[in-house]
Amino acid sequence: MTILVSACLLGLCCRYDGASKPCPAVIEAARKHALIPVCPEIYGGLPTPRPPAERQGDRIVARDGRDVTAEYERGARETLRLARLLGARHAILKEKSPSCGYGRVYDGTFTGALTDGNGLTAQYLQGAGLELHGETQAAAWLRSLESDE
């Protein structure tokens, strides 16, 4: 199976703070599935590291007040283009992110508070019919794939 994966979950240092968030279940999945690492923020032209950003309605705003919506939109489009090109129908995404977050994202106040919603890339991918999973769901979902085999 071909699965898009937030690159930071594979241990790549591409997060806003220059770090990664390796997820053992996702890394293990590389033994059985074709994983496509993606970082929409980098695809959108943002550097690593970069100021943290959060969704504020339809916009993405960096902590320093700069509107980075255009970069996030570009990255979301490029990620969707890659999913279509490689035939990915599933994605495992970094939770809470303004691009990859699925189900809950930071609320735009930079206080650590969460709100219901999706990051911009998750929104694009879901709109195109991909099945999305956050990293906390990944292990259970991947195990269910094995039991279906």
Short mmCIF file of C-alpha atoms in Angstrom, two decimals:
data_model
loop_
_atom_site.label_atom_id
_atom_site.label_comp_id
_atom_site.label_asym_id
_atom_site.label_seq_id
_atom_site.Cartn_x
_atom_site.Cartn_y
_atom_site.Cartn_z
CA MET A 1 0.00 0.00 0.00
CA THR A 2 1.21 3.54 -0.75
CA ILE A 3 0.79 5.89 2.21
CA LEU A 4 1.68 9.58 2.53
CA VAL A 5 3.39 10.26 5.86
CA SER A 6 4.34 13.50 7.57
CA ALA A 7 8.12 13.38 7.21
CA CYS A 8 8.70 14.40 10.84
CA LEU A 9 7.01 11.15 11.94
CA LEU A 10 9.74 9.24 10.11
CA GLY A 11 12.41 11.09 12.07
CA LEU A 12 13.24 13.75 9.49
CA CYS A 13 14.13 17.09 11.08
CA CYS A 14 11.68 19.29 9.19
CA ARG A 15 9.36 20.63 11.90
CA TYR A 16 9.09 24.36 12.55
CA ASP A 17 11.64 24.02 15.37
CA GLY A 18 14.08 21.99 13.26
CA ALA A 19 13.26 18.82 15.17
CA SER A 20 11.40 15.62 14.34
CA LYS A 21 8.72 13.57 16.09
CA PRO A 22 9.58 9.97 15.22
CA CYS A 23 6.66 7.58 15.56
CA PRO A 24 7.79 3.95 16.01
CA ALA A 25 4.61 2.50 14.46
CA VAL A 26 5.06 4.64 11.35
CA ILE A 27 8.75 3.81 11.06
CA GLU A 28 7.92 0.10 11.39
CA ALA A 29 5.29 0.43 8.63
CA ALA A 30 8.09 1.19 6.16
CA ARG A 31 8.95 -2.53 6.25
CA LYS A 32 5.59 -3.47 4.70
CA HIS A 33 4.29 -0.40 2.87
CA ALA A 34 5.54 2.24 0.46
CA LEU A 35 5.70 5.36 2.60
CA ILE A 36 5.97 8.75 0.94
CA PRO A 37 7.46 11.34 3.31
CA VAL A 38 5.94 14.79 2.88
CA CYS A 39 6.46 18.15 4.52
CA PRO A 40 3.95 20.62 3.11
CA GLU A 41 5.62 23.58 4.82
CA ILE A 42 8.89 22.85 3.01
CA TYR A 43 7.01 22.18 -0.25
CA GLY A 44 5.46 25.62 0.22
CA GLY A 45 8.89 27.26 0.42
CA LEU A 46 9.20 27.81 4.17
CA PRO A 47 12.60 27.31 5.82
CA THR A 48 13.52 24.96 8.65
CA PRO A 49 13.54 26.14 11.34
CA ARG A 50 10.73 28.70 10.99
CA PRO A 51 8.45 30.61 13.37
CA PRO A 52 5.57 28.48 14.63
CA ALA A 53 2.27 29.10 12.86
CA GLU A 54 -1.37 28.37 13.66
CA ARG A 55 -4.68 28.42 11.81
CA GLN A 56 -6.80 31.50 12.34
CA GLY A 57 -9.96 30.74 10.39
CA ASP A 58 -9.01 30.39 6.72
CA ARG A 59 -5.58 31.94 7.28
CA ILE A 60 -2.32 30.57 8.64
CA VAL A 61 -0.42 33.12 10.70
CA ALA A 62 3.08 32.84 12.16
CA ARG A 63 3.68 33.80 15.78
CA ASP A 64 5.50 36.92 14.51
CA GLY A 65 2.25 38.05 12.80
CA ARG A 66 3.25 37.22 9.23
CA ASP A 67 0.50 35.71 7.09
CA VAL A 68 1.91 32.47 5.63
CA THR A 69 -1.33 31.22 4.10
CA ALA A 70 0.04 31.33 0.53
CA GLU A 71 3.00 29.13 1.48
CA TYR A 72 0.75 26.64 3.26
CA GLU A 73 -1.64 26.55 0.29
CA ARG A 74 1.26 25.94 -2.11
CA GLY A 75 2.53 23.12 0.10
CA ALA A 76 -0.93 21.57 0.37
CA ARG A 77 -1.35 21.64 -3.42
CA GLU A 78 2.07 20.06 -3.96
CA THR A 79 1.36 17.35 -1.39
CA LEU A 80 -1.95 16.56 -3.08
CA ARG A 81 -0.20 16.50 -6.46
CA LEU A 82 2.28 13.96 -5.09
CA ALA A 83 -0.52 11.81 -3.62
CA ARG A 84 -2.27 11.71 -7.00
CA LEU A 85 0.94 11.06 -8.94
CA LEU A 86 1.88 8.09 -6.75
CA GLY A 87 -1.63 6.77 -6.16
CA ALA A 88 -1.73 7.24 -2.39
CA ARG A 89 -5.20 6.74 -0.91
CA HIS A 90 -4.14 7.03 2.76
CA ALA A 91 -2.10 9.45 4.84
CA ILE A 92 -0.65 9.37 8.35
CA LEU A 93 -0.28 12.98 9.47
CA LYS A 94 1.25 14.90 12.38
CA GLU A 95 -1.54 15.86 14.70
CA LYS A 96 -2.26 19.47 15.73
CA SER A 97 -0.21 20.95 12.87
CA PRO A 98 -1.61 23.91 10.90
CA SER A 99 -0.88 21.92 7.75
CA CYS A 100 -1.07 18.22 8.65
CA GLY A 101 -3.31 18.29 11.73
CA TYR A 102 -6.37 16.06 11.45
CA GLY A 103 -9.40 16.48 13.73
CA ARG A 104 -7.80 18.93 16.19
CA VAL A 105 -5.43 21.83 15.59
CA TYR A 106 -4.01 24.66 17.66
CA ASP A 107 -6.61 27.42 17.90
CA GLY A 108 -4.59 30.36 16.59
CA THR A 109 -3.91 32.02 19.95
CA PHE A 110 -0.44 30.49 20.46
CA THR A 111 -1.48 29.40 23.96
CA GLY A 112 -1.42 25.65 23.32
CA ALA A 113 -5.23 25.48 23.19
CA LEU A 114 -6.78 23.12 20.65
CA THR A 115 -9.92 23.38 18.58
CA ASP A 116 -11.77 21.02 16.27
CA GLY A 117 -10.60 21.26 12.70
CA ASN A 118 -7.98 20.22 10.19
CA GLY A 119 -4.74 21.66 8.98
CA LEU A 120 -4.74 23.00 5.44
CA THR A 121 -3.01 19.99 3.84
CA ALA A 122 -5.27 17.58 5.72
CA GLN A 123 -8.24 19.57 4.42
CA TYR A 124 -6.99 19.28 0.81
CA LEU A 125 -6.23 15.56 1.12
CA GLN A 126 -9.54 14.75 2.77
CA GLY A 127 -11.38 16.77 0.11
CA ALA A 128 -9.67 14.63 -2.54
CA GLY A 129 -10.91 11.45 -0.85
CA LEU A 130 -7.80 10.25 0.99
CA GLU A 131 -8.34 8.40 4.25
CA LEU A 132 -6.48 10.28 6.99
CA HIS A 133 -4.99 9.08 10.27
CA GLY A 134 -3.16 10.98 13.00
CA GLU A 135 -0.04 9.49 14.53
CA THR A 136 -1.90 8.38 17.68
CA GLN A 137 -4.26 6.33 15.50
CA ALA A 138 -1.52 5.00 13.23
CA ALA A 139 -0.51 1.92 15.22
CA ALA A 140 -4.08 0.62 15.55
CA TRP A 141 -4.88 1.36 11.91
CA LEU A 142 -1.69 -0.32 10.68
CA ARG A 143 -2.43 -3.38 12.86
CA SER A 144 -5.92 -3.56 11.34
CA LEU A 145 -4.34 -3.68 7.87
CA GLU A 146 -2.29 -6.69 8.92
CA SER A 147 -5.31 -8.53 10.29
CA ASP A 148 -7.16 -7.89 6.99
CA GLU A 149 -4.36 -9.56 5.00
#
